[in-house]
PDB file of C-alpha atoms in Angstrom:
ATOM      1  CA  THR A   1      24.578  -7.374   7.871  1.00 38.00           C
ATOM      2  CA  PHE A   2      23.379  -5.956   4.586  1.00 42.00           C
ATOM      3  CA  VAL A   3      21.150  -2.953   4.129  1.00 41.00           C
ATOM      4  CA  LEU A   4      19.298  -2.653   0.867  1.00 43.00           C
ATOM      5  CA  PHE A   5      17.904   0.768   0.186  1.00 36.00           C
ATOM      6  CA  HIS A   6      16.373   1.527  -3.157  1.00 37.00           C
ATOM      7  CA  GLN A   7      14.894   4.948  -3.840  1.00 37.00           C
ATOM      8  CA  THR A   8      11.980   4.578  -6.167  1.00 40.00           C
ATOM      9  CA  HIS A   9      10.497   7.365  -8.171  1.00 44.00           C
ATOM     10  CA  LEU A  10       7.241   7.018  -6.277  1.00 52.00           C
ATOM     11  CA  LEU A  11       6.294  10.629  -6.821  1.00 50.00           C
ATOM     12  CA  LEU A  12       6.564  10.338 -10.614  1.00 51.00           C
ATOM     13  CA  VAL A  13       4.720   7.043 -10.675  1.00 56.00           C
ATOM     14  CA  LEU A  14       1.951   8.451  -8.491  1.00 54.00           C
ATOM     15  CA  LEU A  15       1.662  11.470 -10.755  1.00 52.00           C
ATOM     16  CA  ASN A  16       1.010   9.136 -13.674  1.00 57.00           C
ATOM     17  CA  LYS A  17      -1.408   6.862 -11.807  1.00 58.00           C
ATOM     18  CA  LEU A  18      -3.492   9.062  -9.532  1.00 55.00           C
ATOM     19  CA  VAL A  19      -5.795  11.753 -10.828  1.00 52.00           C
ATOM     20  CA  LEU A  20      -4.709  14.644  -8.639  1.00 52.00           C
ATOM     21  CA  PRO A  21      -3.432  18.137  -9.190  1.00 52.00           C
ATOM     22  CA  PHE A  22       0.329  18.280  -8.580  1.00 48.00           C
ATOM     23  CA  LYS A  23       0.071  20.474  -5.465  1.00 44.00           C
ATOM     24  CA  GLN A  24      -2.536  18.201  -3.859  1.00 53.00           C
ATOM     25  CA  LEU A  25      -0.346  15.160  -4.592  1.00 51.00           C
ATOM     26  CA  LEU A  26       2.676  16.733  -2.934  1.00 48.00           C
ATOM     27  CA  ILE A  27       0.591  17.632   0.093  1.00 47.00           C
ATOM     28  CA  SER A  28      -0.824  14.095   0.293  1.00 52.00           C
ATOM     29  CA  ILE A  29       2.684  12.596   0.313  1.00 52.00           C
ATOM     30  CA  PHE A  30       3.782  14.681   3.288  1.00 48.00           C
ATOM     31  CA  LEU A  31       0.475  14.781   5.165  1.00 53.00           C
ATOM     32  CA  PRO A  32      -1.995  12.018   5.944  1.00 58.00           C
ATOM     33  CA  CYS A  33      -3.804  10.752   2.864  1.00 62.00           C
ATOM     34  CA  PRO A  34      -7.294  12.228   2.445  1.00 64.00           C
ATOM     35  CA  ASP A  35      -9.994   9.620   3.103  1.00 71.00           C
ATOM     36  CA  GLU A  36     -11.413   9.901  -0.399  1.00 71.00           C
ATOM     37  CA  LEU A  37      -8.029   8.868  -1.902  1.00 72.00           C
ATOM     38  CA  LEU A  38      -7.111   6.149   0.589  1.00 76.00           C
ATOM     39  CA  HIS A  39      -8.647   3.198  -1.274  1.00 80.00           C
ATOM     40  CA  GLU A  40      -7.044   4.265  -4.571  1.00 80.00           C
ATOM     41  CA  LEU A  41      -3.666   4.745  -2.896  1.00 79.00           C
ATOM     42  CA  VAL A  42      -3.803   1.325  -1.205  1.00 83.00           C
ATOM     43  CA  GLU A  43      -4.701  -0.321  -4.537  1.00 84.00           C
ATOM     44  CA  PHE A  44      -1.849   1.480  -6.261  1.00 83.00           C
ATOM     45  CA  LEU A  45       0.720   0.519  -3.606  1.00 85.00           C
ATOM     46  CA  VAL A  46      -0.293  -3.148  -3.593  1.00 89.00           C
ATOM     47  CA  ASP A  47      -0.296  -3.282  -7.402  1.00 89.00           C
ATOM     48  CA  ARG A  48       3.025  -1.459  -7.752  1.00 88.00           C
ATOM     49  CA  PHE A  49       4.998  -3.098  -4.922  1.00 90.00           C
ATOM     50  CA  THR A  50       3.892  -6.750  -4.975  1.00 94.00           C
ATOM     51  CA  ASN A  51       4.875  -9.407  -7.518  1.00 96.00           C
ATOM     52  CA  CYS A  52       7.979  -7.387  -8.358  1.00 93.00           C
ATOM     53  CA  ARG A  53      10.303  -8.640 -11.073  1.00 94.00           C
ATOM     54  CA  VAL A  54      13.666  -9.929  -9.853  1.00 93.00           C
ATOM     55  CA  THR A  55      16.664  -8.792 -11.879  1.00 92.00           C
ATOM     56  CA  TRP A  56      20.017  -8.937 -10.065  1.00 91.00           C
ATOM     57  CA  GLN A  57      18.779  -9.323  -6.473  1.00 90.00           C
ATOM     58  CA  SER A  58      19.225 -13.121  -6.192  1.00 93.00           C
ATOM     59  CA  ILE A  59      22.965 -12.559  -5.934  1.00 91.00           C
ATOM     60  CA  LEU A  60      22.410 -11.128  -2.437  1.00 90.00           C
ATOM     61  CA  PHE A  61      21.658 -14.616  -1.175  1.00 93.00           C
ATOM     62  CA  LYS A  62      25.144 -15.860  -2.090  1.00 92.00           C
ATOM     63  CA  PHE A  63      26.541 -14.030   0.940  1.00 91.00           C
ATOM     64  CA  PRO A  64      26.211 -15.188   4.552  1.00 90.00           C
ATOM     65  CA  TRP A  65      24.162 -12.209   5.806  1.00 89.00           C
ATOM     66  CA  LYS A  66      22.417 -12.540   9.133  1.00 90.00           C
ATOM     67  CA  HIS A  67      20.095  -9.624   8.419  1.00 91.00           C
ATOM     68  CA  ILE A  68      18.970  -7.688   5.396  1.00 91.00           C
ATOM     69  CA  TRP A  69      17.430  -4.363   6.401  1.00 88.00           C
ATOM     70  CA  THR A  70      15.340  -2.564   3.824  1.00 88.00           C
ATOM     71  CA  LEU A  71      13.330   0.647   3.628  1.00 84.00           C
ATOM     72  CA  ASN A  72      11.472  -0.745   0.616  1.00 87.00           C
ATOM     73  CA  ILE A  73       7.902  -1.937   0.973  1.00 89.00           C
ATOM     74  CA  ASP A  74       8.097  -4.228  -2.066  1.00 91.00           C
ATOM     75  CA  ASP A  75       8.310  -8.036  -2.082  1.00 93.00           C
ATOM     76  CA  LEU A  76      11.427  -8.154  -4.232  1.00 92.00           C
ATOM     77  CA  LEU A  77      13.722  -9.726  -1.645  1.00 93.00           C
ATOM     78  CA  ARG A  78      11.269 -12.513  -0.867  1.00 94.00           C
ATOM     79  CA  ARG A  79      10.845 -13.212  -4.564  1.00 95.00           C
ATOM     80  CA  ALA A  80      14.644 -13.193  -5.099  1.00 95.00           C
ATOM     81  CA  ILE A  81      15.326 -16.069  -2.687  1.00 95.00           C
ATOM     82  CA  PRO A  82      16.778 -18.898  -4.793  1.00 95.00           C
ATOM     83  CA  PRO A  83      14.689 -22.114  -4.761  1.00 92.00           C
ATOM     84  CA  ALA A  84      17.587 -24.163  -3.328  1.00 91.00           C
ATOM     85  CA  PHE A  85      18.750 -21.494  -0.869  1.00 94.00           C
ATOM     86  CA  GLY A  86      19.211 -23.939   2.004  1.00 92.00           C
ATOM     87  CA  ARG A  87      18.636 -21.469   4.850  1.00 95.00           C
ATOM     88  CA  THR A  88      15.477 -20.465   6.656  1.00 94.00           C
ATOM     89  CA  VAL A  89      14.407 -16.922   5.764  1.00 95.00           C
ATOM     90  CA  LYS A  90      12.163 -15.021   8.149  1.00 95.00           C
ATOM     91  CA  THR A  91      10.610 -11.757   7.020  1.00 95.00           C
ATOM     92  CA  TYR A  92       9.510  -9.063   9.465  1.00 95.00           C
ATOM     93  CA  SER A  93       7.946  -5.637   9.314  1.00 93.00           C
ATOM     94  CA  TRP A  94       8.807  -2.750  11.642  1.00 90.00           C
ATOM     95  CA  ASN A  95       5.638  -3.321  13.666  1.00 90.00           C
ATOM     96  CA  ASP A  96       6.221  -7.059  14.238  1.00 92.00           C
ATOM     97  CA  LYS A  97       7.523  -8.211  17.580  1.00 92.00           C
ATOM     98  CA  LEU A  98      11.322  -8.107  17.727  1.00 93.00           C
ATOM     99  CA  ARG A  99      12.821 -11.573  17.249  1.00 93.00           C
ATOM    100  CA  ILE A 100      16.514 -11.729  18.100  1.00 91.00           C
ATOM    101  CA  ARG A 101      18.132 -14.487  16.085  1.00 90.00           C
ATOM    102  CA  ALA A 102      20.340 -17.022  17.877  1.00 90.00           C
ATOM    103  CA  LEU A 103      24.031 -16.224  17.574  1.00 86.00           C
ATOM    104  CA  ASP A 104      24.717 -19.739  16.336  1.00 90.00           C
ATOM    105  CA  GLY A 105      21.635 -19.765  14.099  1.00 90.00           C
ATOM    106  CA  ASP A 106      21.818 -20.071  10.352  1.00 92.00           C
ATOM    107  CA  ASP A 107      18.576 -18.283   9.549  1.00 94.00           C
ATOM    108  CA  LEU A 108      18.384 -15.000   7.625  1.00 94.00           C
ATOM    109  CA  GLN A 109      16.139 -12.180   8.783  1.00 94.00           C
ATOM    110  CA  ILE A 110      14.744  -9.686   6.275  1.00 94.00           C
ATOM    111  CA  ILE A 111      13.389  -6.638   8.073  1.00 92.00           C
ATOM    112  CA  HIS A 112      11.199  -4.044   6.324  1.00 91.00           C
ATOM    113  CA  LEU A 113      11.669  -0.838   8.331  1.00 87.00           C
ATOM    114  CA  HIS A 114       8.906   0.940   6.373  1.00 86.00           C
ATOM    115  CA  GLY A 115       6.408  -1.926   6.176  1.00 90.00           C
ATOM    116  CA  GLN A 116       5.369  -4.343   3.442  1.00 93.00           C
ATOM    117  CA  ALA A 117       2.999  -3.776   0.546  1.00 91.00           C
ATOM    118  CA  ASN A 118       1.586  -7.294   0.829  1.00 92.00           C
ATOM    119  CA  ARG A 119       0.488  -6.469   4.395  1.00 91.00           C
ATOM    120  CA  ILE A 120      -1.024  -3.030   3.792  1.00 87.00           C
ATOM    121  CA  GLU A 121      -4.042  -2.297   5.926  1.00 81.00           C
ATOM    122  CA  PRO A 122      -6.847  -0.066   4.627  1.00 78.00           C
ATOM    123  CA  SER A 123      -5.641   2.690   6.978  1.00 76.00           C
ATOM    124  CA  LEU A 124      -2.004   2.451   5.778  1.00 77.00           C
ATOM    125  CA  SER A 125      -1.010   2.233   9.459  1.00 78.00           C
ATOM    126  CA  GLY A 126       1.747  -0.305   8.806  1.00 83.00           C
ATOM    127  CA  ILE A 127       3.493   1.756   6.116  1.00 82.00           C
ATOM    128  CA  ILE A 128       5.974   4.570   6.751  1.00 79.00           C
ATOM    129  CA  PHE A 129       6.584   7.148   4.010  1.00 73.00           C
ATOM    130  CA  SER A 130       6.973  10.454   5.819  1.00 68.00           C
ATOM    131  CA  LEU A 131       8.741  11.953   8.789  1.00 68.00           C
ATOM    132  CA  GLN A 132       5.353  12.439  10.438  1.00 69.00           C
ATOM    133  CA  GLU A 133       4.524   8.729  10.035  1.00 70.00           C
ATOM    134  CA  TYR A 134       7.952   7.718  11.334  1.00 71.00           C
ATOM    135  CA  ALA A 135       7.612   9.953  14.405  1.00 71.00           C
ATOM    136  CA  SER A 136       4.062   8.808  15.173  1.00 71.00           C
ATOM    137  CA  ARG A 137       4.581   5.062  14.672  1.00 69.00           C
ATOM    138  CA  HIS A 138       3.547   2.824  17.542  1.00 68.00           C
ATOM    139  CA  GLU A 139       6.488   0.467  17.591  1.00 63.00           C
ATOM    140  CA  ILE A 140       6.647  -2.367  20.052  1.00 64.00           C
ATOM    141  CA  SER A 141       9.509  -1.436  22.341  1.00 66.00           C
ATOM    142  CA  PRO A 142      12.429  -1.970  21.889  1.00 76.00           C
ATOM    143  CA  GLY A 143      11.383  -2.839  18.334  1.00 87.00           C
ATOM    144  CA  TRP A 144      13.068  -3.285  14.998  1.00 89.00           C
ATOM    145  CA  HIS A 145      14.136   0.357  14.532  1.00 85.00           C
ATOM    146  CA  ALA A 146      16.003   0.220  17.859  1.00 86.00           C
ATOM    147  CA  GLU A 147      17.617  -3.071  16.816  1.00 89.00           C
ATOM    148  CA  PHE A 148      18.645  -1.531  13.500  1.00 87.00           C
ATOM    149  CA  ARG A 149      20.296   1.417  15.283  1.00 85.00           C
ATOM    150  CA  SER A 150      22.115  -0.964  17.613  1.00 87.00           C
ATOM    151  CA  GLU A 151      23.358  -3.150  14.754  1.00 87.00           C
ATOM    152  CA  PHE A 152      24.334  -0.185  12.586  1.00 84.00           C
ATOM    153  CA  VAL A 153      26.787   1.247  15.134  1.00 83.00           C
ATOM    154  CA  LYS A 154      28.355  -2.151  15.928  1.00 86.00           C
ATOM    155  CA  LYS A 155      28.676  -4.018  12.643  1.00 82.00           C
ATOM    156  CA  PRO A 156      29.814  -3.377   9.090  1.00 78.00           C
ATOM    157  CA  PHE A 157      27.079  -2.474   6.633  1.00 78.00           C
ATOM    158  CA  VAL A 158      26.819  -2.339   2.862  1.00 72.00           C
ATOM    159  CA  ILE A 159      24.384   0.361   1.810  1.00 71.00           C
ATOM    160  CA  CYS A 160      23.213   0.888  -1.742  1.00 65.00           C
ATOM    161  CA  GLY A 161      20.645   2.985  -3.525  1.00 58.00           C
ATOM    162  CA  THR A 162      20.358   5.909  -1.126  1.00 63.00           C
ATOM    163  CA  ARG A 163      22.168   8.924   0.222  1.00 64.00           C
ATOM    164  CA  LEU A 164      22.294   8.383   3.958  1.00 66.00           C
ATOM    165  CA  ARG A 165      21.578  12.019   4.705  1.00 67.00           C
ATOM    166  CA  ASP A 166      18.126  11.710   3.093  1.00 67.00           C
ATOM    167  CA  GLU A 167      16.897   8.923   5.356  1.00 71.00           C
ATOM    168  CA  PHE A 168      15.250  10.212   8.512  1.00 68.00           C
ATOM    169  CA  ASP A 169      15.326   6.644   9.898  1.00 64.00           C
ATOM    170  CA  LEU A 170      19.092   6.992  10.148  1.00 66.00           C
ATOM    171  CA  ALA A 171      19.266  10.493  11.615  1.00 70.00           C
ATOM    172  CA  THR A 172      19.867   9.310  15.180  1.00 69.00           C
ATOM    173  CA  VAL A 173      22.437   6.765  14.016  1.00 68.00           C
ATOM    174  CA  LEU A 174      24.483   9.180  11.915  1.00 67.00           C
ATOM    175  CA  ALA A 175      24.341  12.162  14.272  1.00 66.00           C
TER     176      ALA A 175
END
């Protein structure tokens, strides 16, 4: 199993894109987005996190992973799949129904634990950015987060691009 975490500088990018005073921007990141900014935020997220440019990520598909877990909402992994990959790739978001892959299966599952920019709803309900959103999510039980926790304690993981202590998704796993 491979976990790809990539911390973006979302705050800095938002500061450059959205017309907001700094204090209001910080508040909007940690609290629900004000209704008057929702449309602009959705547009920004879709524009910024879809049609991403692949650099080194195609190399990930040279390894026989069964799962790739990501906290990113971008479409980079889907775009990095080599044309002649030869395996079926199934992509899921945290709020999709849990699909346990067959033990003898050859498919690869990519699971977005924070949602996907190409599936953003106008309410942002499928995207997780804050502790409040993580705690209030309505995940289908047992769900992908529970599966991630189960896999994380049983199997080896490669983690890159994050400090584990900063990810609230992992708090129950690392405790």
